Tab-separated table of C-alpha atoms in Angstrom:
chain	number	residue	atom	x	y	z
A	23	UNK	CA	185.110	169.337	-119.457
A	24	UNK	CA	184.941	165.801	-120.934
A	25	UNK	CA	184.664	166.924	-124.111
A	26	UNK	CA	188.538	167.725	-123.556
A	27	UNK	CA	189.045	163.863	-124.177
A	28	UNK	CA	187.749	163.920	-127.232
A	29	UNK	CA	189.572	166.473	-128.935
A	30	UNK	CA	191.585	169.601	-127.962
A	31	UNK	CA	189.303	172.200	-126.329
A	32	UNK	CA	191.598	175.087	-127.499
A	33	UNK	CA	193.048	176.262	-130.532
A	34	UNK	CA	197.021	177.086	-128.511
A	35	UNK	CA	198.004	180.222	-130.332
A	36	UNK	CA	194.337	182.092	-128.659
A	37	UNK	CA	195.423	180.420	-125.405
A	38	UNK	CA	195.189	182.958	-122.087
A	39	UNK	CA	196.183	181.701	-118.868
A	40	UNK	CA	197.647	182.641	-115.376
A	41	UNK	CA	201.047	181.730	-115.244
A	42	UNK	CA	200.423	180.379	-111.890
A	43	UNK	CA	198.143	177.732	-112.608
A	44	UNK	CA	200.440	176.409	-115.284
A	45	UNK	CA	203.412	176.406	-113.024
A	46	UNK	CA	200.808	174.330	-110.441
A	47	UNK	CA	200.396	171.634	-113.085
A	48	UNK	CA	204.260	171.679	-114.221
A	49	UNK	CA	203.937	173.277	-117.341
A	50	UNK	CA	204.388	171.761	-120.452
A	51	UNK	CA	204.973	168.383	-120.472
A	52	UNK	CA	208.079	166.822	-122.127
A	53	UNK	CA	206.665	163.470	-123.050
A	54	UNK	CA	204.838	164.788	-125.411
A	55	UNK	CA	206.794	166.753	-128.509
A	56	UNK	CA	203.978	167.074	-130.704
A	57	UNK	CA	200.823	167.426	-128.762
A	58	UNK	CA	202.420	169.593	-125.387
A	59	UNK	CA	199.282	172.127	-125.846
A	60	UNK	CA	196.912	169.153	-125.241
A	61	UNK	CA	198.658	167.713	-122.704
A	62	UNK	CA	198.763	170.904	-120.543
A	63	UNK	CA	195.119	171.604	-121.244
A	64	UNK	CA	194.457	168.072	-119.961
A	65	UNK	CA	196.056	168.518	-116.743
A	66	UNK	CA	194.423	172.092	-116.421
A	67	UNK	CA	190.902	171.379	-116.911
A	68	UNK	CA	191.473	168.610	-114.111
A	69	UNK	CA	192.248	171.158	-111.318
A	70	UNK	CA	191.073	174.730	-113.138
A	71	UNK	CA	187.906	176.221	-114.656
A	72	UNK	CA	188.615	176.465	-118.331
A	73	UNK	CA	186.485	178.294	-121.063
A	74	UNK	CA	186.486	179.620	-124.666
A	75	UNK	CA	184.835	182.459	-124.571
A	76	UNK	CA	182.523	182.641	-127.935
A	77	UNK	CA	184.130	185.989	-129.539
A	78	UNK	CA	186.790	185.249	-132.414
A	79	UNK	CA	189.732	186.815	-130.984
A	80	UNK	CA	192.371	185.586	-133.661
A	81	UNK	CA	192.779	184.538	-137.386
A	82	UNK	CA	194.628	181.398	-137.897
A	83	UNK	CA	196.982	180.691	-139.986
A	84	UNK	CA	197.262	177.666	-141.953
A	85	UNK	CA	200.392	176.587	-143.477
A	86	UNK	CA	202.683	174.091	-144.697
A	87	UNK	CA	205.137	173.842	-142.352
A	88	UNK	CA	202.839	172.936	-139.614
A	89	UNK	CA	204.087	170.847	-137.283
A	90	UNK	CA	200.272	169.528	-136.639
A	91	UNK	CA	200.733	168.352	-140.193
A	92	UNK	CA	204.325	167.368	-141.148
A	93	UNK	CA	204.026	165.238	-137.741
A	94	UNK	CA	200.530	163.946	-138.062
A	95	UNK	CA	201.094	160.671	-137.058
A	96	UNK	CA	203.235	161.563	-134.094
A	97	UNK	CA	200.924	163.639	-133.164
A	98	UNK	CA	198.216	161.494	-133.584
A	99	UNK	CA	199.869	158.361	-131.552
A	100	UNK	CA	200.810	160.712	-128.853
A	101	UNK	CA	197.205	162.811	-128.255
A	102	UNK	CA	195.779	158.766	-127.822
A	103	UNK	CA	198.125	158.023	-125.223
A	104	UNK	CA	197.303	161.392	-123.699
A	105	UNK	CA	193.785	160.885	-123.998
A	106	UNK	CA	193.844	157.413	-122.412
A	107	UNK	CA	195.830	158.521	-119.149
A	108	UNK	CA	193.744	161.584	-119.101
A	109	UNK	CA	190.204	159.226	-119.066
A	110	UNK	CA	191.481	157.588	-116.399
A	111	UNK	CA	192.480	160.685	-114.199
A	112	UNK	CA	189.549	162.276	-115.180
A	113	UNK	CA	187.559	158.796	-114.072
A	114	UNK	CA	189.442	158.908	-111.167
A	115	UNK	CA	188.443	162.214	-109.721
A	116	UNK	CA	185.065	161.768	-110.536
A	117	UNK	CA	184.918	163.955	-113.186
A	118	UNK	CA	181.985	163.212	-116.047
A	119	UNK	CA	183.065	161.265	-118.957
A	120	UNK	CA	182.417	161.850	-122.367
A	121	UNK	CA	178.585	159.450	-123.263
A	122	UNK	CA	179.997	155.948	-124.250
A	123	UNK	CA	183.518	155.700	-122.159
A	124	UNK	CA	186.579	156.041	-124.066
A	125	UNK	CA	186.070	155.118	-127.824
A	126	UNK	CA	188.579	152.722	-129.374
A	127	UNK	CA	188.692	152.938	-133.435
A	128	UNK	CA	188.437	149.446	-134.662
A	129	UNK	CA	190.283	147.967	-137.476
A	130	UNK	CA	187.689	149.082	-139.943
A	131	UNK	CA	187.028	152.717	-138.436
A	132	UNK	CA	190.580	153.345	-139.020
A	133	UNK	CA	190.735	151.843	-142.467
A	134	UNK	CA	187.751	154.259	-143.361
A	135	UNK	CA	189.390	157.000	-141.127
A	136	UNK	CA	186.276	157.317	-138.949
A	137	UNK	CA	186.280	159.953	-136.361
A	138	UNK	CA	188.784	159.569	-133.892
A	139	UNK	CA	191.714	158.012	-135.734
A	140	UNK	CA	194.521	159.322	-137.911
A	141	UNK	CA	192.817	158.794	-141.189
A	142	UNK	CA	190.362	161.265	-140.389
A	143	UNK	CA	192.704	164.173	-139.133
A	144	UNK	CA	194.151	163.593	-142.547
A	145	UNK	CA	190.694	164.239	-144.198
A	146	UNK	CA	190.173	167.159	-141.979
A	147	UNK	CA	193.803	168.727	-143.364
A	148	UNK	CA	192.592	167.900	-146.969
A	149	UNK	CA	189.290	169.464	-146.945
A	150	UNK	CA	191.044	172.706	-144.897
A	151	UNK	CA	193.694	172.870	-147.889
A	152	UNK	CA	191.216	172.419	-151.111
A	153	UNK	CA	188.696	174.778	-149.138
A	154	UNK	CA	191.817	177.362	-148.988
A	155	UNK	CA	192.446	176.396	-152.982
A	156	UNK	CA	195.845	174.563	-152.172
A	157	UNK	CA	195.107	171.792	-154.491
A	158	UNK	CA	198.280	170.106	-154.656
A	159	UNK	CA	198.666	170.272	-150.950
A	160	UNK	CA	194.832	169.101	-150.351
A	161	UNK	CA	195.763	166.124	-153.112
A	162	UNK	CA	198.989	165.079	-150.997
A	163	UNK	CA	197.820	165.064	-148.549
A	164	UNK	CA	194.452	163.350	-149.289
A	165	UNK	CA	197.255	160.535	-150.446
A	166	UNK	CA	198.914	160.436	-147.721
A	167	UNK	CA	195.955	160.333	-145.338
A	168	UNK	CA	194.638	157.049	-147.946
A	169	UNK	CA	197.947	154.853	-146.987
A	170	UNK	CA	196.593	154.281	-143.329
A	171	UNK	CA	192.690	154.745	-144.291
A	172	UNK	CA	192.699	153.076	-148.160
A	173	UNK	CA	188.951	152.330	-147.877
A	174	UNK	CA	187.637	156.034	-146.745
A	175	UNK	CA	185.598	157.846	-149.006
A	176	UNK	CA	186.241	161.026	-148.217
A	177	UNK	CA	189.886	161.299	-149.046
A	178	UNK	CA	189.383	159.616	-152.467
A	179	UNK	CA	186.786	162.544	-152.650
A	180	UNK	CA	189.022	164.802	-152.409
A	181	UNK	CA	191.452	163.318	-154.941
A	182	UNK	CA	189.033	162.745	-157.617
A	183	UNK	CA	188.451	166.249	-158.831
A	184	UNK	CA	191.581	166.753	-159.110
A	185	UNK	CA	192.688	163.589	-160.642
A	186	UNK	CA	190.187	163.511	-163.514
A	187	UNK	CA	190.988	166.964	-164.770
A	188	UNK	CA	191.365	166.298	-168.564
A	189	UNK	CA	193.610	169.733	-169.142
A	190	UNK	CA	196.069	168.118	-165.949
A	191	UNK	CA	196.574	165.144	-167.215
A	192	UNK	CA	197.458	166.435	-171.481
A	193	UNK	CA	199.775	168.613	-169.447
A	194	UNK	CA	201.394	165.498	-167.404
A	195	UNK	CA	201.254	163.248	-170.996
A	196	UNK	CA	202.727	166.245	-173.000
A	197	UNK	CA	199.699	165.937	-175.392
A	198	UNK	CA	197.707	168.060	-176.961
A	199	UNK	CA	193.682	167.724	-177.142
A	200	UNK	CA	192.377	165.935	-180.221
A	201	UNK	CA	195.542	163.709	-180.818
Protein backbone atom coordinates (compact mmCIF):
# COMPACT_ATOMS: atom_id res chain seq x y z
CA UNK A 1 0.00 0.00 0.00
CA UNK A 2 2.66 2.71 0.56
CA UNK A 3 4.12 2.18 -2.44
CA UNK A 4 0.84 4.07 -3.73
CA UNK A 5 2.71 7.34 -2.56
CA UNK A 6 5.30 6.90 -4.59
CA UNK A 7 3.83 6.48 -7.82
CA UNK A 8 0.44 5.37 -9.24
CA UNK A 9 -0.23 1.70 -8.37
CA UNK A 10 -2.47 1.27 -11.49
CA UNK A 11 -2.26 1.82 -15.01
CA UNK A 12 -6.46 3.54 -15.16
CA UNK A 13 -7.57 2.16 -18.47
CA UNK A 14 -6.99 -1.89 -16.73
CA UNK A 15 -8.77 -0.44 -13.69
CA UNK A 16 -11.73 -2.96 -12.15
CA UNK A 17 -13.63 -1.87 -9.30
CA UNK A 18 -17.06 -2.12 -7.44
CA UNK A 19 -18.96 0.78 -8.09
CA UNK A 20 -19.81 0.85 -4.52
CA UNK A 21 -16.61 1.40 -3.04
CA UNK A 22 -15.98 4.30 -5.36
CA UNK A 23 -19.24 5.92 -4.57
CA UNK A 24 -17.99 5.34 -0.59
CA UNK A 25 -14.91 7.45 -1.29
CA UNK A 26 -16.85 10.14 -3.57
CA UNK A 27 -15.62 9.22 -6.74
CA UNK A 28 -13.41 11.10 -8.68
CA UNK A 29 -12.17 13.98 -7.28
CA UNK A 30 -12.54 17.43 -8.95
CA UNK A 31 -9.46 19.10 -7.60
CA UNK A 32 -7.53 17.28 -9.50
CA UNK A 33 -8.00 17.59 -13.61
CA UNK A 34 -5.02 15.83 -14.56
CA UNK A 35 -4.21 13.19 -12.06
CA UNK A 36 -8.24 12.14 -10.93
CA UNK A 37 -7.11 8.28 -11.42
CA UNK A 38 -4.45 8.81 -8.69
CA UNK A 39 -6.37 10.63 -6.56
CA UNK A 40 -9.21 8.03 -6.38
CA UNK A 41 -6.72 5.21 -6.01
CA UNK A 42 -5.32 7.18 -3.06
CA UNK A 43 -8.44 7.42 -1.23
CA UNK A 44 -9.25 3.67 -2.12
CA UNK A 45 -6.29 1.94 -0.94
CA UNK A 46 -6.94 3.93 2.44
CA UNK A 47 -10.28 2.15 3.20
CA UNK A 48 -10.17 -0.98 0.44
CA UNK A 49 -7.91 -3.94 -0.40
CA UNK A 50 -6.40 -3.10 -3.72
CA UNK A 51 -4.29 -5.44 -6.06
CA UNK A 52 -2.87 -5.87 -9.60
CA UNK A 53 -3.19 -9.06 -10.30
CA UNK A 54 0.19 -10.21 -12.30
CA UNK A 55 -1.57 -11.37 -15.75
CA UNK A 56 -1.34 -8.63 -18.64
CA UNK A 57 -4.86 -8.06 -19.26
CA UNK A 58 -4.50 -5.01 -21.75
CA UNK A 59 -2.13 -3.40 -24.40
CA UNK A 60 -1.56 0.20 -23.95
CA UNK A 61 -1.59 2.59 -26.12
CA UNK A 62 0.80 5.30 -26.35
CA UNK A 63 0.11 8.39 -28.15
CA UNK A 64 0.48 11.92 -28.74
CA UNK A 65 -2.37 13.38 -27.59
CA UNK A 66 -1.98 12.11 -24.15
CA UNK A 67 -3.14 14.12 -21.70
CA UNK A 68 -0.34 12.47 -19.22
CA UNK A 69 1.95 14.18 -21.69
CA UNK A 70 0.58 17.42 -23.24
CA UNK A 71 -0.15 18.27 -19.37
CA UNK A 72 2.98 16.96 -17.79
CA UNK A 73 3.60 19.59 -15.61
CA UNK A 74 0.06 19.90 -14.39
CA UNK A 75 0.06 16.71 -13.83
CA UNK A 76 3.13 16.56 -12.20
CA UNK A 77 2.38 19.65 -9.64
CA UNK A 78 -0.92 18.13 -8.92
CA UNK A 79 0.13 14.12 -8.18
CA UNK A 80 2.77 16.08 -5.40
CA UNK A 81 0.08 17.79 -3.77
CA UNK A 82 -1.87 14.54 -3.87
CA UNK A 83 0.89 12.63 -2.64
CA UNK A 84 1.61 14.98 0.28
CA UNK A 85 -2.11 14.99 1.69
CA UNK A 86 -2.22 11.35 0.99
CA UNK A 87 1.24 10.74 3.38
CA UNK A 88 -0.35 12.39 5.87
CA UNK A 89 -3.76 10.44 5.81
CA UNK A 90 -2.01 7.48 5.28
CA UNK A 91 0.35 8.56 8.53
CA UNK A 92 -2.62 9.28 10.16
CA UNK A 93 -4.37 5.97 10.09
CA UNK A 94 -1.44 4.19 10.83
CA UNK A 95 -0.88 2.88 7.70
CA UNK A 96 3.07 1.92 6.77
CA UNK A 97 4.95 4.51 4.98
CA UNK A 98 7.05 4.17 2.18
CA UNK A 99 11.26 3.53 3.94
CA UNK A 100 12.57 7.19 4.32
CA UNK A 101 9.15 9.38 4.90
CA UNK A 102 8.04 11.44 2.14
CA UNK A 103 10.97 12.35 -0.28
CA UNK A 104 11.34 16.01 -1.25
CA UNK A 105 13.49 16.54 -4.67
CA UNK A 106 16.04 19.12 -3.90
CA UNK A 107 17.13 21.85 -6.10
CA UNK A 108 19.73 19.69 -7.72
CA UNK A 109 17.56 16.35 -8.01
CA UNK A 110 15.23 18.33 -10.02
CA UNK A 111 17.82 20.05 -12.14
CA UNK A 112 19.16 16.44 -12.97
CA UNK A 113 15.48 15.17 -13.05
CA UNK A 114 16.15 12.55 -10.37
CA UNK A 115 13.40 10.23 -9.54
CA UNK A 116 10.51 11.79 -8.24
CA UNK A 117 10.36 15.15 -10.00
CA UNK A 118 9.11 16.37 -13.36
CA UNK A 119 12.37 16.13 -15.16
CA UNK A 120 12.36 12.57 -14.84
CA UNK A 121 8.69 11.79 -16.03
CA UNK A 122 9.96 13.68 -19.01
CA UNK A 123 12.89 11.17 -19.45
CA UNK A 124 10.57 8.35 -18.87
CA UNK A 125 8.19 9.80 -22.01
CA UNK A 126 11.46 10.15 -24.09
CA UNK A 127 12.89 6.82 -23.67
CA UNK A 128 9.00 5.28 -24.18
CA UNK A 129 8.87 7.37 -27.60
CA UNK A 130 12.58 6.55 -29.12
CA UNK A 131 11.99 2.85 -27.78
CA UNK A 132 8.59 2.99 -29.98
CA UNK A 133 10.92 4.72 -32.96
CA UNK A 134 9.08 8.19 -32.61
CA UNK A 135 12.23 10.09 -32.90
CA UNK A 136 11.02 13.45 -33.33
CA UNK A 137 8.56 13.02 -30.55
CA UNK A 138 11.33 11.26 -28.18
CA UNK A 139 13.72 14.48 -29.30
CA UNK A 140 10.87 17.06 -28.22
CA UNK A 141 10.25 15.93 -25.83
CA UNK A 142 13.74 15.08 -24.44
CA UNK A 143 13.88 19.17 -25.00
CA UNK A 144 11.27 19.93 -23.33
CA UNK A 145 11.92 17.69 -20.33
CA UNK A 146 15.87 19.63 -20.40
CA UNK A 147 14.17 23.29 -19.73
CA UNK A 148 13.25 22.26 -16.04
CA UNK A 149 16.18 19.49 -15.67
CA UNK A 150 19.19 21.30 -18.00
CA UNK A 151 21.87 19.34 -16.11
CA UNK A 152 20.32 15.57 -16.51
CA UNK A 153 22.10 13.23 -18.49
CA UNK A 154 19.70 11.20 -19.60
CA UNK A 155 17.62 13.53 -21.67
CA UNK A 156 20.72 14.95 -23.44
CA UNK A 157 21.14 11.11 -24.09
CA UNK A 158 18.43 10.89 -25.75
CA UNK A 159 18.98 13.97 -27.93
CA UNK A 160 22.40 13.20 -28.97
CA UNK A 161 21.80 10.42 -31.42
CA UNK A 162 19.63 12.16 -32.98
CA UNK A 163 21.29 15.45 -33.09
CA UNK A 164 24.64 14.29 -34.49
CA UNK A 165 23.16 12.47 -37.44
CA UNK A 166 25.40 13.78 -40.31
CA UNK A 167 22.59 12.83 -43.20
CA UNK A 168 19.91 15.16 -40.71
CA UNK A 169 21.72 17.87 -40.48
CA UNK A 170 22.96 18.15 -44.85
CA UNK A 171 19.21 17.77 -45.06
CA UNK A 172 18.46 20.82 -42.48
CA UNK A 173 21.68 22.92 -44.25
CA UNK A 174 20.41 22.00 -47.82
CA UNK A 175 23.94 20.58 -48.54
CA UNK A 176 25.15 17.94 -50.13
CA UNK A 177 28.09 15.56 -48.71
CA UNK A 178 31.58 16.48 -49.88
CA UNK A 179 30.88 20.29 -50.40
Amino acid sequence: MSHSLVGSPFVHPSVMFRVDAVQAVGGYPSDAPHAEDYALWLKLVLRHRCANVPEVLMLYRVHGGQVSQHKLAGQWEQTCRLRRQAHAAFAQAGLPLPKGGLAVPTLWDRLHGRAGTLGANYVSWALCYRQLGQRRRAMATAMAGLRVAPLCGRLWGVMWPYALRPAHWRARLGRQPGR
